[in-house]
Coordinates of C-alpha atoms in Angstrom, one line a residue:
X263 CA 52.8 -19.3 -19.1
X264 CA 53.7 -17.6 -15.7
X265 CA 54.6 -21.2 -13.6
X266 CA 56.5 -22.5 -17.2
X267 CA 58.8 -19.2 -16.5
X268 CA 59.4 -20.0 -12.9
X269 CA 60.3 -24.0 -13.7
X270 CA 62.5 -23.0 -16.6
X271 CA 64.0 -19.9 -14.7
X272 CA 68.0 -20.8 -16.2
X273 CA 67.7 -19.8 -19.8
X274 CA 66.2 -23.0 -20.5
X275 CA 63.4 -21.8 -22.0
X276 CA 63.8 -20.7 -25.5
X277 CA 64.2 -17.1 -25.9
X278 CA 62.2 -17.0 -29.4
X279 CA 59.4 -19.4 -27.9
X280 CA 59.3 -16.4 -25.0
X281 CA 59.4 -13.4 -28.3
X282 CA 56.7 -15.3 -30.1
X283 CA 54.5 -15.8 -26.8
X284 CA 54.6 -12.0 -26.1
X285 CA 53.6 -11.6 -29.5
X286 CA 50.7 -13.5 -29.3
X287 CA 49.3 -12.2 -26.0
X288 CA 49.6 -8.4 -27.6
X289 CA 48.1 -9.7 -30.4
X290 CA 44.9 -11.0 -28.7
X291 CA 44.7 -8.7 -26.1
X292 CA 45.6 -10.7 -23.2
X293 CA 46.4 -8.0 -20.9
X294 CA 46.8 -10.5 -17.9
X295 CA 48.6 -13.2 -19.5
X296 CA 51.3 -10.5 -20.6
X297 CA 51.8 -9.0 -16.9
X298 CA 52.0 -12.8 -15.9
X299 CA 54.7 -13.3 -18.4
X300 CA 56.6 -9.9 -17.5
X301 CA 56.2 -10.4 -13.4
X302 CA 57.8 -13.9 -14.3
X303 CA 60.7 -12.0 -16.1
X304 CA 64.3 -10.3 -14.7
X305 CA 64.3 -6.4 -15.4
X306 CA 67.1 -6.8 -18.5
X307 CA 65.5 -9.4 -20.0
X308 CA 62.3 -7.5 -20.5
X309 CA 64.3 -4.7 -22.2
X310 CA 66.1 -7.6 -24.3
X311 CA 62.2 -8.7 -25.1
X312 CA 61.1 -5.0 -26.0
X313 CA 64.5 -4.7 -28.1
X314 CA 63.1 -8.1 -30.4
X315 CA 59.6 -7.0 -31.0
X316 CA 58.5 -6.0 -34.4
X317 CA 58.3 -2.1 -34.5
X318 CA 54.6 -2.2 -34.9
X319 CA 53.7 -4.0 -31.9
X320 CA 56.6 -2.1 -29.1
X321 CA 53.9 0.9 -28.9
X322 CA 50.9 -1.8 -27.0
X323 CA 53.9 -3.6 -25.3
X324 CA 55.1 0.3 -23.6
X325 CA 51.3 0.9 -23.1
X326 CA 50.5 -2.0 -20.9
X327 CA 53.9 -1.7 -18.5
X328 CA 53.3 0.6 -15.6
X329 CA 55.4 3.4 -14.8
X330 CA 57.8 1.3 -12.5
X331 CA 58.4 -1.0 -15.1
X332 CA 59.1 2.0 -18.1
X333 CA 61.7 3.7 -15.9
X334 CA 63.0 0.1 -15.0
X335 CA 63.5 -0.6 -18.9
X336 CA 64.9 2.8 -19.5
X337 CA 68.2 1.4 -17.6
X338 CA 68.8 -1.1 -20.4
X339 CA 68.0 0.8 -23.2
X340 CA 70.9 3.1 -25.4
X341 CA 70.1 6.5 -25.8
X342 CA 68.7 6.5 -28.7
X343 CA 66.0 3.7 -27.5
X344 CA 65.3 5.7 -24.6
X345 CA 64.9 8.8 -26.2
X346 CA 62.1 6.4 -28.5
X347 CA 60.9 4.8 -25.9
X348 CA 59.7 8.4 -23.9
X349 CA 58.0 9.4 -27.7
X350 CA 55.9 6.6 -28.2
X351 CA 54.7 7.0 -24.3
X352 CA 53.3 10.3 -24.8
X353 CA 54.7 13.4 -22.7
X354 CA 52.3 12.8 -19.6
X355 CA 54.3 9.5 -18.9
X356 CA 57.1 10.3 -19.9
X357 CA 57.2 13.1 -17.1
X358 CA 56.5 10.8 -14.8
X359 CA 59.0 8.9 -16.0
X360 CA 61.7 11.5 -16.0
X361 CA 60.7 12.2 -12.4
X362 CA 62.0 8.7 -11.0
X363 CA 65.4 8.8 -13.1
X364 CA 68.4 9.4 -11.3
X365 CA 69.0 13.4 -12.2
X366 CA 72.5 12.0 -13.4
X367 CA 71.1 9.4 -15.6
X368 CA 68.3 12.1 -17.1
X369 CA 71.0 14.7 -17.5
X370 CA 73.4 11.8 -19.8
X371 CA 69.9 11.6 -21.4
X372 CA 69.6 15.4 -22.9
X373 CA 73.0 16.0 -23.4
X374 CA 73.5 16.1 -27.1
X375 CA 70.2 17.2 -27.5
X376 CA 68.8 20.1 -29.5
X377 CA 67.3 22.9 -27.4
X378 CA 64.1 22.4 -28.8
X379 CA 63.7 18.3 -27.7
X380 CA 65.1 19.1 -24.4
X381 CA 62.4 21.7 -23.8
X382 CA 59.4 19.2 -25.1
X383 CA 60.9 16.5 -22.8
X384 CA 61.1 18.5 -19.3
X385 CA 57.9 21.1 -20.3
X386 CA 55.7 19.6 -17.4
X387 CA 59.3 18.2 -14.7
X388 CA 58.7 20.0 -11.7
X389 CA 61.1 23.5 -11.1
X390 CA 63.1 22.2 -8.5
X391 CA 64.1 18.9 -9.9
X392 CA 64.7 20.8 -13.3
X393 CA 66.9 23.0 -11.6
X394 CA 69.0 20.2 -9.9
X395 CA 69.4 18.5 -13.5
X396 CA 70.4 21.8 -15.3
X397 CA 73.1 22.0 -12.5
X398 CA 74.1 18.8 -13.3
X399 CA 74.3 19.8 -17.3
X400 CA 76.5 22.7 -16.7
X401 CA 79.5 21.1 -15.2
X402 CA 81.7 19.4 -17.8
X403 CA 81.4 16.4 -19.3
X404 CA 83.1 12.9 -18.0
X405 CA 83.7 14.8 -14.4
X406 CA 82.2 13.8 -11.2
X407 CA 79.5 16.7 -11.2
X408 CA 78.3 15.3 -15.0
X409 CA 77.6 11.4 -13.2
X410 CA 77.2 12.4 -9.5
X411 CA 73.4 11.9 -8.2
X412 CA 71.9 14.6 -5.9
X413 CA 69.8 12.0 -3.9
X414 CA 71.4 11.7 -0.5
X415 CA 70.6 12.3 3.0
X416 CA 72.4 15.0 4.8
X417 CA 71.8 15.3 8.3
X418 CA 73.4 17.3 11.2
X419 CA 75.7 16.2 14.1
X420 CA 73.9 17.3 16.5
X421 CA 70.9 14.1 16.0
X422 CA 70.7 11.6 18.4
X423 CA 70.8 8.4 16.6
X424 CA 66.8 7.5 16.8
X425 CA 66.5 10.4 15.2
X426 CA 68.3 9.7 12.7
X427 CA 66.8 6.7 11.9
X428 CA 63.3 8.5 11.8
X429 CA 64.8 11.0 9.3
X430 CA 65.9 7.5 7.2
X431 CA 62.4 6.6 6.8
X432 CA 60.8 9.3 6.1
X433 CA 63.0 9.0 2.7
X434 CA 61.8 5.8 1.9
X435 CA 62.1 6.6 -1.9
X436 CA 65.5 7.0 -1.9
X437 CA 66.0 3.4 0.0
X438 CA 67.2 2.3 -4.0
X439 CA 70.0 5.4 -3.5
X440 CA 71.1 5.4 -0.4
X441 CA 74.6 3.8 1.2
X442 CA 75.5 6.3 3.4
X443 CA 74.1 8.8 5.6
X444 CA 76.2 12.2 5.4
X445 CA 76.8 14.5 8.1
X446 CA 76.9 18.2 7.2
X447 CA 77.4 21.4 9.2
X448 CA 75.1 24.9 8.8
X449 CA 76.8 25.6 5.6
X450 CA 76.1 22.4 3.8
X451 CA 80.0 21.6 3.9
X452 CA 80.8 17.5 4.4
X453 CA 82.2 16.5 7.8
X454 CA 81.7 12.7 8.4
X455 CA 79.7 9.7 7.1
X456 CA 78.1 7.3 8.7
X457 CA 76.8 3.5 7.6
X458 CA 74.4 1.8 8.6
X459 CA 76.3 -0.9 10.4
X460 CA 77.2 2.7 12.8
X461 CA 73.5 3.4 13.1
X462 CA 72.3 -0.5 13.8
X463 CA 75.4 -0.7 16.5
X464 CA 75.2 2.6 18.5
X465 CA 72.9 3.6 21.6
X466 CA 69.8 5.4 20.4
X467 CA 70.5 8.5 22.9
X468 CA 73.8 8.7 21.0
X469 CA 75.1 11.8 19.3
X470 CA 75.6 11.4 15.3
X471 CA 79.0 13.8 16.3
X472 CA 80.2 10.5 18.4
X473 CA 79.7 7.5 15.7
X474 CA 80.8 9.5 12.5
X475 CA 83.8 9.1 10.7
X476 CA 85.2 12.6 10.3
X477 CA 87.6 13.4 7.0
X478 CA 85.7 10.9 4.7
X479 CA 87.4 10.6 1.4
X480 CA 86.1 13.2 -1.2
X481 CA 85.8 14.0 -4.8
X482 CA 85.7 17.5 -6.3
X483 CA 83.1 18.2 -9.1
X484 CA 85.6 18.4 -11.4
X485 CA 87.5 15.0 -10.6
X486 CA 87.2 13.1 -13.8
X487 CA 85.0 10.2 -14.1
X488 CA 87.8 7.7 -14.5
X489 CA 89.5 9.1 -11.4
X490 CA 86.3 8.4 -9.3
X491 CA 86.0 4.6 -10.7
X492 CA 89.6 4.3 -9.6
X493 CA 89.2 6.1 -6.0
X494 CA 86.4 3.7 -5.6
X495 CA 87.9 0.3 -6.9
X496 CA 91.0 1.3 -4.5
X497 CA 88.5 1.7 -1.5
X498 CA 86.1 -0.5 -2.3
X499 CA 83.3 2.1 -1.2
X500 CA 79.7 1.5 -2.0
X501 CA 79.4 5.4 -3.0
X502 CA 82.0 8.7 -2.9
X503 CA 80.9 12.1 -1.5
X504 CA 81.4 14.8 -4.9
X505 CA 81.9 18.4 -2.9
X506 CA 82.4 21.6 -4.4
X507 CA 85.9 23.5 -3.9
X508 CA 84.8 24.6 -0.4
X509 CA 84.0 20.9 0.8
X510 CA 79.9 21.5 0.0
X511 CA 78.0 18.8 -0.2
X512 CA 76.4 18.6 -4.0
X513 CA 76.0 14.9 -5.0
X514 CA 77.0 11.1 -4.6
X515 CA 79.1 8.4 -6.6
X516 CA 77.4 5.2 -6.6
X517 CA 78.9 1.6 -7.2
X518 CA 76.6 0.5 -9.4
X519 CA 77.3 4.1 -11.5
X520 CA 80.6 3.5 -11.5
X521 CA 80.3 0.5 -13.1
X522 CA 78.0 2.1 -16.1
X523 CA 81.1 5.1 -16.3
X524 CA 83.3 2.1 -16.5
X525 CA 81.4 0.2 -19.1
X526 CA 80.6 3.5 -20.8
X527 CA 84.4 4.1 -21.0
X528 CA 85.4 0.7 -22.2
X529 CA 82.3 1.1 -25.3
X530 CA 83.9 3.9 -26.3
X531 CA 87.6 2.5 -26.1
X532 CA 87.2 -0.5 -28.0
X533 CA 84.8 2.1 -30.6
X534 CA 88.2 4.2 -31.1
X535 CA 90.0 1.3 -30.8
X536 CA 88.5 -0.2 -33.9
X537 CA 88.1 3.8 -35.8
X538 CA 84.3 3.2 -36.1
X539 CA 84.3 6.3 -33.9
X540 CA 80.2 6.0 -32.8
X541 CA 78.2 3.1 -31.4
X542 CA 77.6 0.2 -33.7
X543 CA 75.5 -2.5 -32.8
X544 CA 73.5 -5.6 -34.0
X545 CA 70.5 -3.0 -34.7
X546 CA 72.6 -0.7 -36.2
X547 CA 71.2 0.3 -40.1
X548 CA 74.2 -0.8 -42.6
X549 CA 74.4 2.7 -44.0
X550 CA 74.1 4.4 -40.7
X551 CA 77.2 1.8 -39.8
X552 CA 79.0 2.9 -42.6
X553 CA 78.9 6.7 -42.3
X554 CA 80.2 6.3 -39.1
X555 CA 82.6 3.9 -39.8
X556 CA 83.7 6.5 -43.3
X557 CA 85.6 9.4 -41.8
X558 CA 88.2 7.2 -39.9
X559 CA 88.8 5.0 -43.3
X560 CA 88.9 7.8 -45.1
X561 CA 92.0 8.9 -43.4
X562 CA 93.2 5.8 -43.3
X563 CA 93.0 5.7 -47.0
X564 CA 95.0 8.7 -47.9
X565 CA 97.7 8.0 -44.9
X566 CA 98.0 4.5 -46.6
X567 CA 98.8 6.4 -49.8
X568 CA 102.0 7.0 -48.4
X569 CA 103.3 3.5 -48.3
X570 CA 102.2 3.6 -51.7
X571 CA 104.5 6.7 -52.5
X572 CA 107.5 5.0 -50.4
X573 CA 107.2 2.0 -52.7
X574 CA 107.7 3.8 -55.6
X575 CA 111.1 5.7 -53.7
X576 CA 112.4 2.3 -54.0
X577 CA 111.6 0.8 -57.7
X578 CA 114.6 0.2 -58.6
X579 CA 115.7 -1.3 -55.6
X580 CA 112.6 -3.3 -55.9
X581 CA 113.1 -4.4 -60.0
X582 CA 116.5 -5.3 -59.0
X583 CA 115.4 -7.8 -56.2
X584 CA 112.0 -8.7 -57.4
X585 CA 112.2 -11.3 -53.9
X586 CA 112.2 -8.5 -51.9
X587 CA 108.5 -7.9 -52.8
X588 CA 107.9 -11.6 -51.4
X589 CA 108.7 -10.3 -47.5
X590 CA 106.6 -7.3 -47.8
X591 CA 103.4 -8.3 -46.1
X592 CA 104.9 -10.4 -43.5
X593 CA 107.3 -7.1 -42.3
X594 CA 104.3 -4.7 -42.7
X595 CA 102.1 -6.8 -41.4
X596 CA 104.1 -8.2 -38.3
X597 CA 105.0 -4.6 -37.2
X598 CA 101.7 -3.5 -36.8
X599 CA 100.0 -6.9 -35.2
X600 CA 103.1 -5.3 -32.9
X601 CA 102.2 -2.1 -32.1
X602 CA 98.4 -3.2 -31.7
X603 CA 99.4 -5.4 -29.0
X604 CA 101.4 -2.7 -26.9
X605 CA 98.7 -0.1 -27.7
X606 CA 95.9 -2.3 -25.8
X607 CA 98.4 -3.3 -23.2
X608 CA 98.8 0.9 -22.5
X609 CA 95.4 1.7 -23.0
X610 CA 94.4 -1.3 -20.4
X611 CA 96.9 0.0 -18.1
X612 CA 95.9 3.5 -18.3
X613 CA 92.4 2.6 -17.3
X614 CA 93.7 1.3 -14.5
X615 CA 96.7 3.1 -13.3
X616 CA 97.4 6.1 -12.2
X617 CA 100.2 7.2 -14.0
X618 CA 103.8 8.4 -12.7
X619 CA 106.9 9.1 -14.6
X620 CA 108.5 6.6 -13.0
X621 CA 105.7 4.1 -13.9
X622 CA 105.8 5.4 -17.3
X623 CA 109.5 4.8 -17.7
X624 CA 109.2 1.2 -16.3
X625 CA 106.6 0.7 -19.2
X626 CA 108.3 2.0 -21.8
X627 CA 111.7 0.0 -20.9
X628 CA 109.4 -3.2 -20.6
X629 CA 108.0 -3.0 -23.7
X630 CA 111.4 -2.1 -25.5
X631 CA 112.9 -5.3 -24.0
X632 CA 109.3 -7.2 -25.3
X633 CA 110.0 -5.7 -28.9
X634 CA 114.0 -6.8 -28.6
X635 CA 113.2 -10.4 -27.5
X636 CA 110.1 -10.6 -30.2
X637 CA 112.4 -9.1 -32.8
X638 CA 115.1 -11.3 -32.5
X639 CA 113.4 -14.5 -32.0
X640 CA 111.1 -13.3 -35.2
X641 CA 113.9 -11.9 -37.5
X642 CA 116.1 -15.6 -36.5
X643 CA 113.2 -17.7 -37.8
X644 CA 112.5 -15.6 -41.0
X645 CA 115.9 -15.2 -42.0
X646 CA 116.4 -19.2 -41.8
X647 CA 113.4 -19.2 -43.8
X648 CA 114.4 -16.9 -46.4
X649 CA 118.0 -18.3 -46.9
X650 CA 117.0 -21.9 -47.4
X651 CA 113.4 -20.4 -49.9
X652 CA 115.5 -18.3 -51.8
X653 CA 119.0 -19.2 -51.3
X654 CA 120.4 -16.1 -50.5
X655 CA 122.2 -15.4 -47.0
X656 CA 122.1 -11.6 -48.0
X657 CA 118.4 -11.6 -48.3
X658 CA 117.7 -14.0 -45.0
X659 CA 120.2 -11.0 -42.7
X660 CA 118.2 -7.8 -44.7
X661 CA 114.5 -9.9 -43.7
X662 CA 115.9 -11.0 -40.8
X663 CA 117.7 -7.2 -39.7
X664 CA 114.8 -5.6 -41.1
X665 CA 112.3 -7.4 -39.4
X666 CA 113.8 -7.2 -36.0
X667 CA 114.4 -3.6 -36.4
X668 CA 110.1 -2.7 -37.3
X669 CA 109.4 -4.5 -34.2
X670 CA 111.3 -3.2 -32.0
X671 CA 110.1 0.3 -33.6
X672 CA 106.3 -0.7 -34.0
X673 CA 106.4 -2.1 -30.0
X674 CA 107.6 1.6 -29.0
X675 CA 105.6 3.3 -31.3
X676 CA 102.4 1.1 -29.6
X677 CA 104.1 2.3 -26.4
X678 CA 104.6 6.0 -26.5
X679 CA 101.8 7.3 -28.8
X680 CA 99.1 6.5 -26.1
X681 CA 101.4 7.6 -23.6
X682 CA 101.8 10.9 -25.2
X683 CA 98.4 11.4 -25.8
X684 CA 97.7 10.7 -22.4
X685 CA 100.1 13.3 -21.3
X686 CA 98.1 15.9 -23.2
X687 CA 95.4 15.1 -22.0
X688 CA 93.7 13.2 -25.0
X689 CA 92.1 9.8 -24.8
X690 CA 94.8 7.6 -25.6
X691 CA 92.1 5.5 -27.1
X692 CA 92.4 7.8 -30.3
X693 CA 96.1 5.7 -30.8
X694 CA 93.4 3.8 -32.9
X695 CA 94.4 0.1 -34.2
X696 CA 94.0 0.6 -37.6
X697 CA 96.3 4.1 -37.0
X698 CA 98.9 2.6 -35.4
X699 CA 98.6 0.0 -37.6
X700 CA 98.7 2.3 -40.9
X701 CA 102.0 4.6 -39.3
X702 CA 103.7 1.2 -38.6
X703 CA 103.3 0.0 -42.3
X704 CA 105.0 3.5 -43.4
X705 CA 108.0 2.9 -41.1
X706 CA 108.5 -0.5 -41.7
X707 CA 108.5 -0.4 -45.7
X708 CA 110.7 2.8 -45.0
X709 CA 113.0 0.5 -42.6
X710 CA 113.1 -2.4 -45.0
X711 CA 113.6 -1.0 -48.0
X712 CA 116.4 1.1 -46.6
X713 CA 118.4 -1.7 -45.3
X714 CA 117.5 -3.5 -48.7
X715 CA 119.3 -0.9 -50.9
X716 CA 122.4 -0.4 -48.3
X717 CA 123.0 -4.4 -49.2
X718 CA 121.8 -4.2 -52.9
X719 CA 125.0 -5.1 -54.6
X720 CA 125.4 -7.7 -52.5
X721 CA 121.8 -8.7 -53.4
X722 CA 121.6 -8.5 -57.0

């Protein structure tokens, strides 16, 4: 089974073929076979393996990986996995488990928790590593402090660089961690960095005061997350010091975390995006899906009333021109595919950008000038089509007017709701789609409708 895994390494074998063959071994015991089969596997498709096993065999499949391999899976597993995965091991492996996480990654882990589970899963973690990860809990969440690991390797200027190198390897276990050696004075307080191209290149009777590079860029524990993905896209840095307000030392920033805080960000984005609010997945139970997909519908619902309410404002604007009903859905409708649109665009950008007011102004007139040019391009061709469906050039200028005149509304309302939020410091994700999409419908009928009875006795 092992060499058929190596010849077929590209996905070419089939993935159930590998499910039902992991099956079988647990189910007759082959202990060997199934490390053959796991050795022969990458780390994420073992945890894509775990995720597809019936329920009733993942307890012998945990059982016969060895420590390594548990804390390996633990990387590709939700939260709620993990948290199932540590239960079915028992609480003697799962200590040892917790042990070799990244603090950063074990402190994501219990937050949320009730007092009571975190106490049953860190009863037997050693005090000093439980005190490092309770530090970690207490700064805020989303900041540099919440994500930051503390496994790094301070050393003073005053090393020659041999030495250095012998202090390197004596941290062997950190060799996973480690892209940067930092130089810290008798107060713990950062001064300068060095790489290992600096070590590999410099004498070995050299000072560590000689090769370092003094005033390396910094975070403060209280930098937000998002800032430190930017900082280290911009620099294209392997890792980021995180110091305290007095330049101390406390943590690292990692790449390869800044790409989970990034990915992290972007699940919850598209969540609020699409007002479902929590993670849904494929293994998500439908009516677990649908109480977290409720409260944001809900709203919706009532909000949508409104348009309801507007409708009936206008009646007899509406019996007089019964046509008028016949360009409803394409107006609501077209103003908030609209405002979606310029809601991702700002959200994207955000994510991205750091914001000025002159950036912001730039965006704002861009996207008025996209709505204008939309608008008028839009409200041409649908008040063409109206006149020659309906025969009336009155009702082709109020579609065509009206039309123009939501989009140009819904584009700015896409625009400067995120923004807004954003300035208060809210996740401009919240500017859900279906929101935007819902406040849109109000103004538009409101805009339509308006025009529509300013022209109705030309209409009727």
């Amino acid at each position: 089974m092992a060499l058929l895994l190596k010849e077929k390494k590209k996905e070419t074998i089939d993935k159930v073929q590998l499910e039902r063959a992991i099956i079988r071994v647990l189910n007759e015991g082959k202990k060997d076979t199934f490390h053959e089969i796991i050795h022969a596997l990458e780390k994420y498709e073992i945890a894509s393996q775990y995720k597809e096993l019936p329920r009733k065999r993942k307890s012998l499949f945990l059982e016969w990986l060895s420590i390594q391999e548990l804390t390996e899976l633990l990387r590709y597993l939700s939260k709620d996995e993990q948290l199932s995965v540590l239960e079915r091991i028992g609480p003697d492996r799962s200590t040892e488990i917790l042990h070799r996480m990244q603090n950063n990654d074990l402190a994501f882990l219990l937050t949320g928790l009730s007092k009571g589970k975190i106490d049953d899963l860190i009863a037997k973690m050693r005090r000093e590593e439980l005190e490092s990860i309770l530090q970690i809990m207490d700064y805020p969440p989303k900041t540099a402090g919440r994500v930051m690991t503390n496994r790094y390797i301070p050393i003073s200027p005053q090393l020659s660089v041999i030495d250095a190198e012998k202090k390197l390897k004596t941290f062997e276990n950190l060799a996973h961690f480690i892209n940067y050696l930092y130089v810290v004075d008798e107060d713990q307080r950062l001064i300068g960095i060095v790489t290992f191209r600096d070590l590999l290149l410099a004498d070995d009777d050299q000072c560590i005061a000689n090769i370092m590079r003094t005033e390396p860029i910094q975070v403060d524990v209280l930098t937000k997350q998002e800032d430190v993905a930017k900082l280290i896209g911009r620099y294209d840095f392997d890792a980021i010091p995180v110091t305290t307000g007095d330049h101390v030392l406390v943590g690292t920033i990692s790449g390869d975390q800044v790409l989970d805080i990034i990915v992290r960000e972007a699940d919850e984005d598209i969540e609020m995006l699409l007002a479902s609010g929590k993670s849904i997945d494929f293994r998500t139970k439908p009516f677990v899906a649908a109480r977290r997909r409720l409260p944001w519908l809900i709203l919706l619902l009532f909000i949508g009333l409104v348009s309801g309410s507007i409708i009936s404002k206008f009646e007899e604007t509406l019996n007089a021109v019964v046509a008028l009903a016949f360009f409803m859905p394409m107006i609501a409708g077209m103003t908030g595919n609209t405002g979606t649109q310029s809601l991702a665009v700002v959200v994207r950008g955000l994510a991205s950008e750091e914001m000025t007011w002159k950036k912001t102004l730039k965006l704002v007139m861009r996207e008025i000038v996209v709505g204008v040019v939309i608008g008028i391009t839009c409200g041409l061709l649908i008040a063409i089509i109206a006149f020659f469906w309906q025969g009336s050039m009155v009702l082709g200028f109020v579609v065509g007017v009206s039309l123009l005149s939501t989009l140009i509304i819904g584009t700015i309302a896409g625009t400067i709701v995120p923004l807004l939020l954003n300035r208060f410091h809210v996740d401009p994700a919240v500017a859900s789609g279906p929101l935007i999409t819902t406040l849109n419908d109000i103004l538009s009928l409101l805009i339509y409708f308006g025009i529509a009875t300013m022209f109705l006795s030309q209409l009727s």
